[in-house]
Coordinates of C-alpha atoms in Angstrom, one line a residue:
X14 CA 0.0 0.0 0.0
X15 CA 2.8 2.4 0.9
X16 CA 4.7 1.5 -2.2
X17 CA 1.6 2.1 -4.4
X18 CA 1.2 5.5 -2.8
X19 CA 4.8 6.5 -3.4
X20 CA 4.6 5.2 -7.0
X21 CA 1.4 7.2 -7.6
X22 CA 3.0 10.4 -6.2
X23 CA 6.1 9.9 -8.3
X24 CA 3.9 9.5 -11.5
X25 CA 2.1 12.7 -10.7
X26 CA 5.4 14.6 -10.1
X27 CA 6.9 13.3 -13.3
X28 CA 3.9 14.2 -15.4
X29 CA 3.9 17.7 -14.0
X30 CA 7.6 18.1 -14.6
X31 CA 7.3 16.9 -18.1
X32 CA 4.4 19.2 -19.0
X33 CA 6.2 22.1 -17.4
X34 CA 9.4 21.3 -19.3
X35 CA 7.9 20.6 -22.7
X36 CA 5.2 23.3 -22.7
X37 CA 6.6 26.2 -20.8
X38 CA 10.4 26.5 -20.5
X39 CA 11.4 25.7 -24.1
X40 CA 9.0 28.0 -26.1
X41 CA 9.9 31.1 -24.2
X42 CA 13.6 30.5 -24.5
X43 CA 13.2 29.4 -28.1
X44 CA 11.6 32.7 -29.1
X45 CA 14.4 34.6 -27.5
X46 CA 16.9 32.5 -29.5
X47 CA 14.9 33.1 -32.7
X48 CA 15.1 36.9 -32.2
X49 CA 18.8 36.7 -31.5
X50 CA 19.3 34.6 -34.6
X51 CA 17.5 37.1 -36.8
X52 CA 19.5 40.0 -35.3
X53 CA 22.7 38.0 -35.9
X54 CA 21.7 37.5 -39.5
X55 CA 21.0 41.2 -39.9
X56 CA 24.4 42.2 -38.5
X57 CA 26.4 39.8 -40.7
X58 CA 24.3 40.7 -43.7
X59 CA 25.6 44.2 -43.3
X60 CA 29.3 43.4 -42.7
X61 CA 29.8 40.1 -44.6
X62 CA 30.3 39.8 -48.3
X63 CA 27.5 37.8 -50.0
X64 CA 26.2 36.7 -46.6
X65 CA 22.5 37.3 -47.3
X66 CA 22.2 35.1 -50.4
X67 CA 20.2 32.0 -51.1
X68 CA 23.4 30.0 -51.9
X69 CA 25.0 31.0 -48.6
X70 CA 21.9 30.0 -46.6
X71 CA 22.6 26.4 -47.5
X72 CA 26.4 26.7 -47.2
X73 CA 26.3 28.0 -43.6
X74 CA 27.0 24.6 -42.1
X75 CA 30.1 22.8 -40.8
X76 CA 28.8 21.8 -37.4
X77 CA 28.2 18.1 -36.9
X78 CA 26.0 16.8 -34.0
X79 CA 27.7 13.4 -33.9
X80 CA 30.2 11.9 -31.6
X81 CA 33.5 12.9 -33.1
X82 CA 35.6 9.8 -32.4
X83 CA 32.8 7.4 -33.5
X84 CA 32.5 9.4 -36.6
X85 CA 36.3 9.1 -37.3
X86 CA 36.2 5.3 -36.7
X87 CA 33.2 4.8 -39.0
X88 CA 34.8 7.0 -41.6
X89 CA 38.0 5.0 -41.9
X90 CA 36.2 1.7 -41.7
X91 CA 34.0 2.8 -44.5
X92 CA 37.1 3.9 -46.5
X93 CA 38.9 0.6 -45.8
X94 CA 35.9 -1.5 -46.8
X95 CA 35.6 0.3 -50.1
X96 CA 39.3 0.7 -50.9
X97 CA 41.0 -2.3 -49.3
X98 CA 38.2 -4.9 -49.3
X99 CA 36.8 -3.8 -52.6
X100 CA 33.2 -3.7 -51.3
X101 CA 30.7 -1.6 -53.3
X102 CA 29.8 1.7 -51.7
X103 CA 26.4 0.5 -50.3
X104 CA 28.0 -2.5 -48.7
X105 CA 30.8 -0.4 -47.2
X106 CA 28.2 2.0 -45.9
X107 CA 26.3 -0.9 -44.3
X108 CA 29.4 -2.1 -42.5
X109 CA 30.0 1.5 -41.2
X110 CA 26.4 1.6 -39.9
X111 CA 26.9 -1.7 -38.2
X112 CA 30.0 -0.4 -36.5
X113 CA 28.1 2.7 -35.3
X114 CA 25.4 0.4 -33.9
X115 CA 28.1 -1.7 -32.1
X116 CA 29.9 1.4 -30.7
X117 CA 26.6 2.7 -29.4
X118 CA 25.7 -0.7 -27.9
X119 CA 29.1 -0.8 -26.1
X120 CA 28.3 2.5 -24.4
X121 CA 24.8 1.3 -23.7
X122 CA 26.0 -1.8 -22.0
X123 CA 28.5 -0.1 -19.8
X124 CA 26.2 2.8 -18.8
X125 CA 22.7 1.4 -18.7
X126 CA 23.4 -2.2 -17.8
X127 CA 26.6 -2.0 -15.6
X128 CA 25.6 1.4 -14.2
X129 CA 29.0 3.0 -14.8
X130 CA 29.3 6.8 -14.8
X131 CA 28.4 8.1 -18.3
X132 CA 31.2 10.7 -18.2
X133 CA 33.9 8.1 -17.5
X134 CA 32.5 5.6 -20.1
X135 CA 32.1 8.1 -22.9
X136 CA 35.5 9.6 -22.2
X137 CA 37.0 6.1 -22.4
X138 CA 35.1 5.2 -25.6
X139 CA 36.1 8.5 -27.1
X140 CA 39.7 7.6 -26.8
X141 CA 39.1 4.0 -27.7
X142 CA 37.3 4.7 -30.9
X143 CA 39.9 7.3 -32.0
X144 CA 42.7 4.9 -31.1
X145 CA 41.2 2.1 -33.1
X146 CA 40.8 4.5 -36.1
X147 CA 44.4 5.6 -35.8
X148 CA 45.5 2.0 -35.5
X149 CA 43.7 1.0 -38.6
X150 CA 45.3 3.8 -40.6
X151 CA 48.5 4.0 -38.6
X152 CA 47.5 7.7 -38.4
X153 CA 48.9 8.0 -42.0
X154 CA 46.5 6.3 -44.5
X155 CA 44.0 8.6 -46.1
X156 CA 41.3 7.0 -48.3
X157 CA 40.4 9.2 -51.3
X158 CA 39.4 8.9 -54.9
X159 CA 35.8 7.9 -54.1
X160 CA 33.5 7.7 -57.1
X161 CA 31.7 10.9 -58.2
X162 CA 28.4 9.2 -57.9
X163 CA 29.1 8.9 -54.1
X164 CA 30.6 12.3 -53.7
X165 CA 27.3 13.8 -54.9
X166 CA 25.8 12.9 -51.6
X167 CA 28.0 15.4 -49.8
X168 CA 28.9 17.9 -52.6
X169 CA 25.9 17.8 -54.9
X170 CA 23.0 20.3 -55.1
X171 CA 19.4 20.0 -56.2
X172 CA 18.6 22.8 -58.6
X173 CA 22.0 24.3 -57.9
X174 CA 20.9 25.4 -54.4
X175 CA 19.6 22.7 -52.1
X176 CA 22.4 20.4 -50.8
X177 CA 21.7 16.7 -51.5
X178 CA 22.5 15.8 -47.9
X179 CA 19.5 17.8 -46.8
X180 CA 17.4 14.9 -48.2
X181 CA 18.9 12.7 -45.4
X182 CA 18.9 15.3 -42.6
X183 CA 15.2 16.2 -42.9
X184 CA 13.8 12.7 -42.6
X185 CA 16.1 11.9 -39.7
X186 CA 15.1 15.1 -37.9
X187 CA 11.5 14.4 -38.5
X188 CA 11.9 10.8 -37.2
X189 CA 13.6 12.0 -34.1
X190 CA 11.0 14.7 -33.5
X191 CA 8.2 12.1 -33.6
X192 CA 10.2 9.8 -31.3
X193 CA 11.1 12.5 -28.8
X194 CA 7.9 14.6 -28.7
X195 CA 5.1 12.3 -29.9
X196 CA 5.9 8.9 -28.4
X197 CA 5.9 7.0 -25.1
X198 CA 9.6 6.5 -25.5
X199 CA 10.2 10.2 -25.7
X200 CA 8.1 11.0 -22.6
X201 CA 10.1 8.3 -20.8
X202 CA 13.3 10.0 -21.8
X203 CA 12.1 13.3 -20.3
X204 CA 11.1 11.6 -17.1
X205 CA 14.4 9.7 -16.8
X206 CA 16.3 12.9 -17.4
X207 CA 14.3 14.8 -14.8
X208 CA 14.4 12.1 -12.1
X209 CA 15.9 8.6 -12.9
X210 CA 14.9 7.1 -9.6
X211 CA 11.4 8.4 -9.8
X212 CA 11.0 7.1 -13.4
X213 CA 12.1 3.7 -12.2
X214 CA 9.5 3.7 -9.4
X215 CA 6.9 4.8 -12.0
X216 CA 7.5 1.6 -13.9
X217 CA 9.6 2.9 -16.7
X218 CA 12.3 0.5 -18.0
X219 CA 15.1 2.9 -17.4
X220 CA 18.0 0.8 -18.5
X221 CA 16.2 -0.2 -21.7
X222 CA 15.4 3.4 -22.6
X223 CA 18.9 4.7 -21.8
X224 CA 20.3 1.9 -24.0
X225 CA 18.3 3.1 -26.9
X226 CA 19.7 6.6 -26.6
X227 CA 23.3 5.4 -26.9
X228 CA 22.6 2.9 -29.6
X229 CA 20.9 5.6 -31.7
X230 CA 23.7 8.0 -31.0
X231 CA 26.3 5.6 -32.4
X232 CA 24.2 4.8 -35.4
X233 CA 23.6 8.4 -36.3
X234 CA 27.4 9.1 -35.8
X235 CA 28.1 6.5 -38.6
X236 CA 25.5 8.1 -40.9
X237 CA 27.2 11.5 -40.3
X238 CA 30.6 9.9 -41.0
X239 CA 29.4 8.7 -44.4
X240 CA 28.1 12.1 -45.3
X241 CA 31.3 13.7 -44.0
X242 CA 33.4 11.5 -46.3
X243 CA 31.2 12.4 -49.3
X244 CA 31.5 16.1 -48.4
X245 CA 35.3 16.3 -48.0
X246 CA 36.2 13.5 -50.4
X247 CA 38.4 11.7 -47.9
X248 CA 38.3 9.2 -45.0
X249 CA 40.9 9.6 -42.3
X250 CA 41.2 8.9 -38.6
X251 CA 40.9 12.5 -37.4
X252 CA 37.5 13.0 -39.0
X253 CA 35.2 14.8 -36.5
X254 CA 38.0 15.9 -34.2
X255 CA 36.8 18.7 -32.0
X256 CA 33.2 18.5 -33.1
X257 CA 32.1 17.5 -29.6
X258 CA 32.4 21.0 -28.3
X259 CA 30.2 22.4 -31.1
X260 CA 27.6 19.7 -30.7
X261 CA 27.3 20.2 -26.9
X262 CA 27.2 24.0 -27.3
X263 CA 24.5 23.8 -29.9
X264 CA 22.3 21.5 -27.8
X265 CA 22.8 23.6 -24.6
X266 CA 22.4 26.9 -26.4
X267 CA 19.1 25.5 -27.7
X268 CA 17.7 25.2 -24.2
X269 CA 18.5 21.6 -23.4
X270 CA 19.6 21.0 -19.8
X271 CA 22.9 19.2 -19.4
X272 CA 21.5 17.7 -16.3
X273 CA 18.5 16.2 -18.2
X274 CA 14.7 16.5 -18.4
X275 CA 14.5 19.7 -20.4
X276 CA 14.8 20.7 -24.1
X277 CA 13.5 19.9 -27.5
X278 CA 14.8 19.4 -31.1
X279 CA 13.6 22.8 -32.3
X280 CA 15.8 24.5 -29.7
X281 CA 18.7 22.3 -30.7
X282 CA 18.2 23.2 -34.4
X283 CA 18.1 26.9 -33.6
X284 CA 21.2 26.6 -31.4
X285 CA 23.0 24.9 -34.3
X286 CA 21.9 27.6 -36.7
X287 CA 23.1 30.3 -34.3
X288 CA 26.6 28.8 -34.1
X289 CA 26.6 28.2 -37.9
X290 CA 25.6 31.7 -38.7
X291 CA 28.2 33.0 -36.3
X292 CA 31.0 30.9 -37.9
X293 CA 29.9 31.6 -41.4
X294 CA 29.5 35.3 -40.8
X295 CA 33.0 35.7 -39.3
X296 CA 34.5 34.0 -42.3
X297 CA 32.6 36.1 -44.8
X298 CA 33.6 39.2 -42.9
X299 CA 37.2 38.1 -43.3
X300 CA 37.7 38.0 -39.5
X301 CA 39.9 35.4 -37.7
X302 CA 38.5 31.9 -37.2
X303 CA 39.7 31.9 -33.6
X304 CA 36.9 34.2 -32.7
X305 CA 34.4 31.3 -33.3
X306 CA 36.2 29.0 -30.9
X307 CA 36.6 31.8 -28.3
X308 CA 32.9 32.6 -28.3
X309 CA 31.8 28.9 -28.5
X310 CA 33.9 28.0 -25.4
X311 CA 32.8 31.1 -23.4
X312 CA 29.1 30.4 -24.1
X313 CA 29.4 26.7 -23.2
X314 CA 31.1 27.4 -19.8
X315 CA 28.6 30.2 -19.0
X316 CA 25.6 28.1 -19.8
X317 CA 26.7 25.1 -17.8
X318 CA 27.5 27.3 -14.8
X319 CA 24.1 28.9 -14.8
X320 CA 22.4 25.5 -15.3
X321 CA 24.3 24.1 -12.3
X322 CA 23.3 27.1 -10.2
X323 CA 19.7 26.6 -11.3
X324 CA 19.8 22.9 -10.3
X325 CA 21.1 23.7 -6.8
X326 CA 18.1 26.1 -6.4
X327 CA 15.7 23.5 -7.6
X328 CA 16.7 20.9 -5.0
X329 CA 15.5 23.2 -2.1
X330 CA 11.9 22.4 -2.9
X331 CA 9.7 21.1 -5.6
X332 CA 8.2 24.5 -6.1
X333 CA 11.6 25.8 -7.1
X334 CA 11.1 24.3 -10.5
X335 CA 8.9 27.3 -11.4
X336 CA 11.6 29.7 -10.2
X337 CA 14.0 28.1 -12.7
X338 CA 11.8 29.2 -15.6
X339 CA 13.2 32.7 -15.0
X340 CA 16.7 31.4 -14.7
X341 CA 16.4 29.4 -17.9
X342 CA 14.9 32.2 -19.9
X343 CA 17.3 34.7 -18.4
X344 CA 20.3 32.4 -19.2
X345 CA 19.2 32.1 -22.8
X346 CA 18.8 35.9 -23.1
X347 CA 22.3 36.5 -21.7
X348 CA 23.8 33.9 -24.1
X349 CA 22.1 35.6 -27.0
X350 CA 23.2 39.0 -25.8
X351 CA 26.8 37.7 -25.7
X352 CA 26.6 36.6 -29.3
X353 CA 25.0 39.8 -30.4
X354 CA 27.6 41.9 -28.5
X355 CA 30.3 39.9 -30.3
X356 CA 28.7 40.6 -33.6
X357 CA 28.3 44.3 -32.8
X358 CA 32.0 44.5 -31.8
X359 CA 32.9 42.9 -35.1
X360 CA 30.7 45.3 -37.0
X361 CA 32.2 48.3 -35.2
X362 CA 35.7 47.0 -35.9
X363 CA 34.9 46.9 -39.6
X364 CA 33.4 50.4 -39.6
X365 CA 36.4 51.8 -37.7
X366 CA 38.8 50.1 -40.1
X367 CA 37.0 51.5 -43.2
X368 CA 37.1 55.1 -41.7
X369 CA 40.7 54.8 -40.6
X370 CA 41.8 53.7 -44.0
X371 CA 39.6 56.0 -46.1
X372 CA 39.1 59.0 -43.8
X373 CA 35.4 59.1 -44.8
X374 CA 33.1 58.5 -47.8
X375 CA 35.0 57.5 -50.9
X376 CA 34.2 56.3 -54.4
X377 CA 33.7 52.5 -54.2
X378 CA 36.1 50.7 -56.5
X379 CA 36.8 47.0 -56.7
X380 CA 40.1 45.9 -55.3
X381 CA 41.2 42.4 -56.0
X382 CA 40.7 40.2 -52.9
X383 CA 43.3 37.5 -52.4
X384 CA 42.7 34.8 -49.9
X385 CA 45.7 33.0 -48.6
X386 CA 45.6 29.9 -46.4
X387 CA 48.5 28.3 -44.5
X388 CA 48.5 24.7 -43.2
X389 CA 48.5 26.0 -39.6
X390 CA 48.4 29.6 -38.5
X391 CA 50.7 29.1 -35.5
X392 CA 53.5 27.5 -37.4
X393 CA 56.6 29.8 -37.4
X394 CA 57.2 29.2 -41.0
X395 CA 53.7 30.4 -42.0
X396 CA 53.9 33.3 -39.5
X397 CA 56.9 34.5 -41.5
X398 CA 55.0 33.9 -44.8
X399 CA 52.1 36.1 -43.6
X400 CA 54.5 39.0 -43.0
X401 CA 55.6 38.7 -46.6
X402 CA 52.1 38.4 -47.9
X403 CA 51.0 41.5 -46.1
X404 CA 53.9 43.5 -47.5
X405 CA 53.1 42.3 -51.0
X406 CA 49.4 43.1 -50.6
X407 CA 50.2 46.6 -49.6
X408 CA 52.6 47.2 -52.5
X409 CA 50.2 45.7 -55.1
X410 CA 47.1 47.5 -53.7
X411 CA 45.0 44.4 -53.1
X412 CA 43.0 43.2 -50.2
X413 CA 44.4 40.3 -48.3
X414 CA 42.5 37.7 -46.3
X415 CA 44.9 35.5 -44.3
X416 CA 43.2 32.7 -42.5
X417 CA 43.4 29.0 -41.8
X418 CA 43.1 26.3 -39.2
X419 CA 45.1 26.6 -36.0
X420 CA 46.2 23.0 -36.4
X421 CA 46.6 20.4 -39.2
X422 CA 42.9 20.1 -40.0
X423 CA 42.1 19.3 -43.6
X424 CA 38.4 19.6 -43.0
X425 CA 38.8 23.1 -41.7
X426 CA 40.7 24.1 -44.9
X427 CA 37.7 22.8 -46.9
X428 CA 35.3 24.7 -44.8
X429 CA 37.1 28.0 -45.2
X430 CA 37.4 27.6 -48.9
X431 CA 33.7 27.0 -49.2
X432 CA 33.1 30.3 -47.4
X433 CA 35.6 32.1 -49.7
X434 CA 33.8 30.8 -52.7
X435 CA 30.6 32.2 -51.3
X436 CA 32.3 35.5 -50.6
X437 CA 33.5 35.5 -54.3
X438 CA 37.1 36.3 -53.7
X439 CA 39.3 36.8 -56.8
X440 CA 42.0 34.3 -56.0
X441 CA 42.8 31.6 -53.5
X442 CA 46.2 30.4 -52.5
X443 CA 46.4 27.3 -50.3
X444 CA 49.3 25.5 -48.5
X445 CA 47.6 22.1 -48.8
X446 CA 47.4 19.8 -45.8
X447 CA 45.8 16.9 -47.7
X448 CA 45.8 16.7 -51.5
X449 CA 42.9 14.2 -51.9
X450 CA 40.6 16.1 -49.5
X451 CA 41.0 19.6 -50.7
X452 CA 41.2 19.1 -54.5
X453 CA 37.4 18.7 -54.9
X454 CA 36.6 22.1 -53.3
X455 CA 39.4 23.8 -55.2
X456 CA 37.9 22.5 -58.4
X457 CA 34.6 24.0 -57.3
X458 CA 36.3 27.4 -56.8
X459 CA 37.8 27.2 -60.3
X460 CA 34.4 26.4 -61.8
X461 CA 33.1 29.6 -60.1
X462 CA 35.7 31.7 -61.9
X463 CA 38.1 32.0 -58.9
X464 CA 41.8 31.7 -59.6
X465 CA 43.5 29.0 -57.6
X466 CA 47.1 28.6 -56.6
X467 CA 48.9 26.2 -54.2
X468 CA 52.1 26.8 -52.3
X469 CA 54.3 24.9 -49.9
X470 CA 52.4 21.7 -50.7
X471 CA 50.4 20.9 -53.8
X472 CA 46.9 19.7 -54.7
X473 CA 45.9 17.6 -57.7
X474 CA 47.2 19.3 -60.9
X475 CA 43.7 19.9 -62.3
X476 CA 42.5 21.6 -59.0
X477 CA 44.9 24.6 -59.4
X478 CA 46.5 26.8 -62.0
X479 CA 49.9 27.2 -60.5
X480 CA 52.0 25.6 -57.7
X481 CA 54.6 27.9 -56.1
X482 CA 57.2 25.6 -54.6
X483 CA 60.0 26.9 -52.5
X484 CA 62.3 24.0 -53.7
X485 CA 61.8 20.6 -55.3
X486 CA 61.2 17.7 -52.9
X487 CA 64.2 15.9 -54.3
X488 CA 66.6 18.9 -53.7
X489 CA 65.3 19.3 -50.1
X490 CA 65.7 15.5 -49.4
X491 CA 69.2 15.3 -50.9
X492 CA 70.4 18.4 -48.9
X493 CA 69.1 16.9 -45.7
X494 CA 70.6 13.5 -46.3
X495 CA 73.9 14.9 -47.4
X496 CA 74.1 17.1 -44.3
X497 CA 73.2 14.1 -42.1
X498 CA 76.0 12.1 -43.7
X499 CA 78.5 15.0 -43.1
X500 CA 77.6 15.3 -39.4
X501 CA 77.7 11.5 -38.8
X502 CA 80.9 10.9 -40.8
X503 CA 79.0 8.8 -43.4
X504 CA 77.8 6.1 -41.0
X505 CA 75.3 5.7 -38.2
X506 CA 71.6 5.6 -37.3
X507 CA 69.3 8.6 -37.5
X508 CA 65.6 9.2 -37.1
X509 CA 63.1 11.6 -38.7
X510 CA 60.6 13.8 -36.9
X511 CA 58.0 14.9 -39.5
X512 CA 54.8 16.9 -39.3
X513 CA 51.7 14.9 -39.8
X514 CA 52.1 11.4 -41.3
X515 CA 49.6 12.5 -44.0
X516 CA 51.6 15.7 -45.0
X517 CA 52.0 15.1 -48.8
X518 CA 55.1 17.3 -49.3
X519 CA 57.0 15.9 -46.3
X520 CA 56.1 12.3 -47.3
X521 CA 57.7 13.1 -50.7
X522 CA 60.8 14.4 -48.9
X523 CA 61.0 11.2 -46.9
X524 CA 60.6 9.1 -50.1
X525 CA 63.6 10.9 -51.7
X526 CA 65.6 10.7 -48.5
X527 CA 65.2 6.9 -48.6
X528 CA 66.3 6.9 -52.2
X529 CA 69.3 9.1 -51.4
X530 CA 70.5 6.7 -48.8
X531 CA 71.6 4.4 -51.6
X532 CA 74.6 6.8 -51.8
X533 CA 75.4 6.2 -48.1
X534 CA 75.1 2.5 -47.4
X535 CA 76.4 2.9 -43.8
X536 CA 73.6 5.4 -43.0
X537 CA 70.4 3.8 -41.5
X538 CA 67.0 5.3 -41.0
X539 CA 65.8 3.9 -37.7
X540 CA 62.3 5.3 -37.4
X541 CA 59.9 8.1 -38.5
X542 CA 57.8 9.7 -35.9
X543 CA 55.1 12.4 -36.3
X544 CA 55.0 15.7 -34.4
X545 CA 51.7 16.9 -35.8
X546 CA 53.5 20.3 -36.1
X547 CA 53.5 20.6 -32.4
X548 CA 56.6 21.6 -30.5
X549 CA 55.8 19.7 -27.3
X550 CA 54.9 16.5 -29.2
X551 CA 58.2 16.8 -31.1
X552 CA 60.0 17.1 -27.8
X553 CA 58.3 13.9 -26.4
X554 CA 58.7 11.9 -29.6
X555 CA 62.5 12.8 -29.6
X556 CA 62.9 11.7 -26.0
X557 CA 61.1 8.4 -26.9
X558 CA 63.4 7.8 -29.9
X559 CA 66.5 8.4 -27.8
X560 CA 65.4 5.9 -25.3
X561 CA 64.0 3.3 -27.7
X562 CA 66.7 3.6 -30.3
X563 CA 70.0 4.1 -28.3
X564 CA 72.0 3.7 -31.6
X565 CA 70.4 6.8 -33.0
X566 CA 73.0 9.7 -33.2
X567 CA 71.0 12.2 -35.2
X568 CA 67.5 13.6 -35.2
X569 CA 66.3 15.0 -38.5
X570 CA 63.4 17.4 -37.8
X571 CA 61.8 18.3 -41.1
X572 CA 58.8 20.2 -39.8
X573 CA 59.4 23.8 -38.7
X574 CA 57.6 23.5 -35.3
X575 CA 59.4 20.2 -34.6
X576 CA 62.9 21.7 -34.8
X577 CA 62.9 23.6 -31.4
X578 CA 61.1 20.7 -29.7
X579 CA 63.6 18.1 -31.0
X580 CA 66.5 20.4 -30.3
X581 CA 65.5 20.9 -26.7
X582 CA 65.2 17.1 -26.2
X583 CA 68.6 16.5 -27.7
X584 CA 70.2 19.3 -25.5
X585 CA 68.7 17.7 -22.4
X586 CA 70.0 14.3 -23.4
X587 CA 73.4 15.8 -23.9
X588 CA 73.4 17.3 -20.4
X589 CA 72.3 14.0 -19.0
X590 CA 75.0 12.1 -21.0
X591 CA 77.6 14.6 -19.8
X592 CA 76.7 14.0 -16.2
X593 CA 77.0 10.3 -16.8
X594 CA 80.4 10.8 -18.7
X595 CA 79.2 8.7 -21.7
X596 CA 78.5 9.6 -25.3
X597 CA 78.3 13.3 -24.4
X598 CA 79.1 14.6 -27.8
X599 CA 77.5 12.0 -30.1
X600 CA 74.0 13.5 -30.5
X601 CA 73.3 15.9 -33.3
X602 CA 70.1 17.1 -34.9
X603 CA 69.4 18.8 -38.2

């Protein structure tokens, strides 16, 4: 009798909470977000080139609501099934979907059935999935050259405007909407999110419903992976890296509680659009890409902090849930205000810049706009290249856009070029990170009448008009090998610290280095390790080499950021060797 009374009270409580959440909190916050989104569009329409166009409306994407590491694993398995196992595209896609189902099932088993903490489990599977993907490809293999009939899925347009992938997104969104908002399962998810213990007392199969969430998440991650591969034309292990932050921010910004029980799909869609518009607008206004990450991270921290504070208030009494309506709506308003303030600052910066350069109204004349992209903006080599580009732009009287990813991210290069195409720049010059991945979008730029050049590392020949190379790969390799032979007296072991294992130009250098070794039979290449153009990683990799390969007497760092990292590791090893009075002068680096 007592149990029945408790269960009845819990059912009433859960029903009230669900109705309050679905019917009251979300709509108010959603309308605030809609207003902010419209204001955001208006601001970027004023300061961004070709922002308010039909074509750009469908190009303003780039945010993926999938689990990034599962996406990377599904992508490389899809590529391997097609390229190595010679399966047809549909069969390879089916295998990738099965993998996504299996990955989601693993999370479901550990969380729903074994009651392990979701944060710990998903963090572990995040590393597990990415590690398996890197193991399959050895972090170097990149599957490309997919058939055009498949690439249409990610690159094609219906009527020249609507992306083909929209035909997949809309049905999936509709199915999820019905499942979440119009089904018993969806109501159970709300109840579980609001109060898992109460839902269990109310007779809801909590473990079963939670399992379904994680299985669907893994499955949709695989679907996103297939579309991603079709969009960028490549499948590699780092697909989806960093997408988790964007996904979480879009969901939270849309009014969904990170603690469960609140939110809907329309809010998530609006949150996604708000972030997409922000990112797209910054690119079309020729402003640094780092602003997007800065604003995204700030918004995420701010929202979660306010949400946590609201939860603490809620625990004081059941009636506090109605007080949280104000917190929730206020929090969305502050978030939107933050985004709008950022946009206003950007607009003000542009206005100030125009007045400072022109001194007031002037006759509008077209100046050529040259967009130049490095592999990674923080690389010292590319920092120096930017200085030269700015001097040249000033002398030639052209407008320069210098932007690119902060790390070695081929997908980010593609994304920026898509925005430059929309902005209708006159020329694009790219230091290519991945030949197979970027050539497709460069061809698209050429089809739109934009001149395309590559520098430092090349794309496919038909994707560009010219390639500005600082030196031939063979000459660089021969010089490095000859210098290594001079330092080692013609014999000994050496190791190479490269950038990314997928860097096309450095892989060509390594191939010619191996060929040049025919001239020096007593020289031996012990190992090749990646630094990912990161100084700290180069330092660690060099330390590892010196321990694992004691016969190595020379480190050849062929990536600019790797040189100081490797050099510091060698210097520390020298000091240690000097203290031990052994081999103190034997280590060199190039």
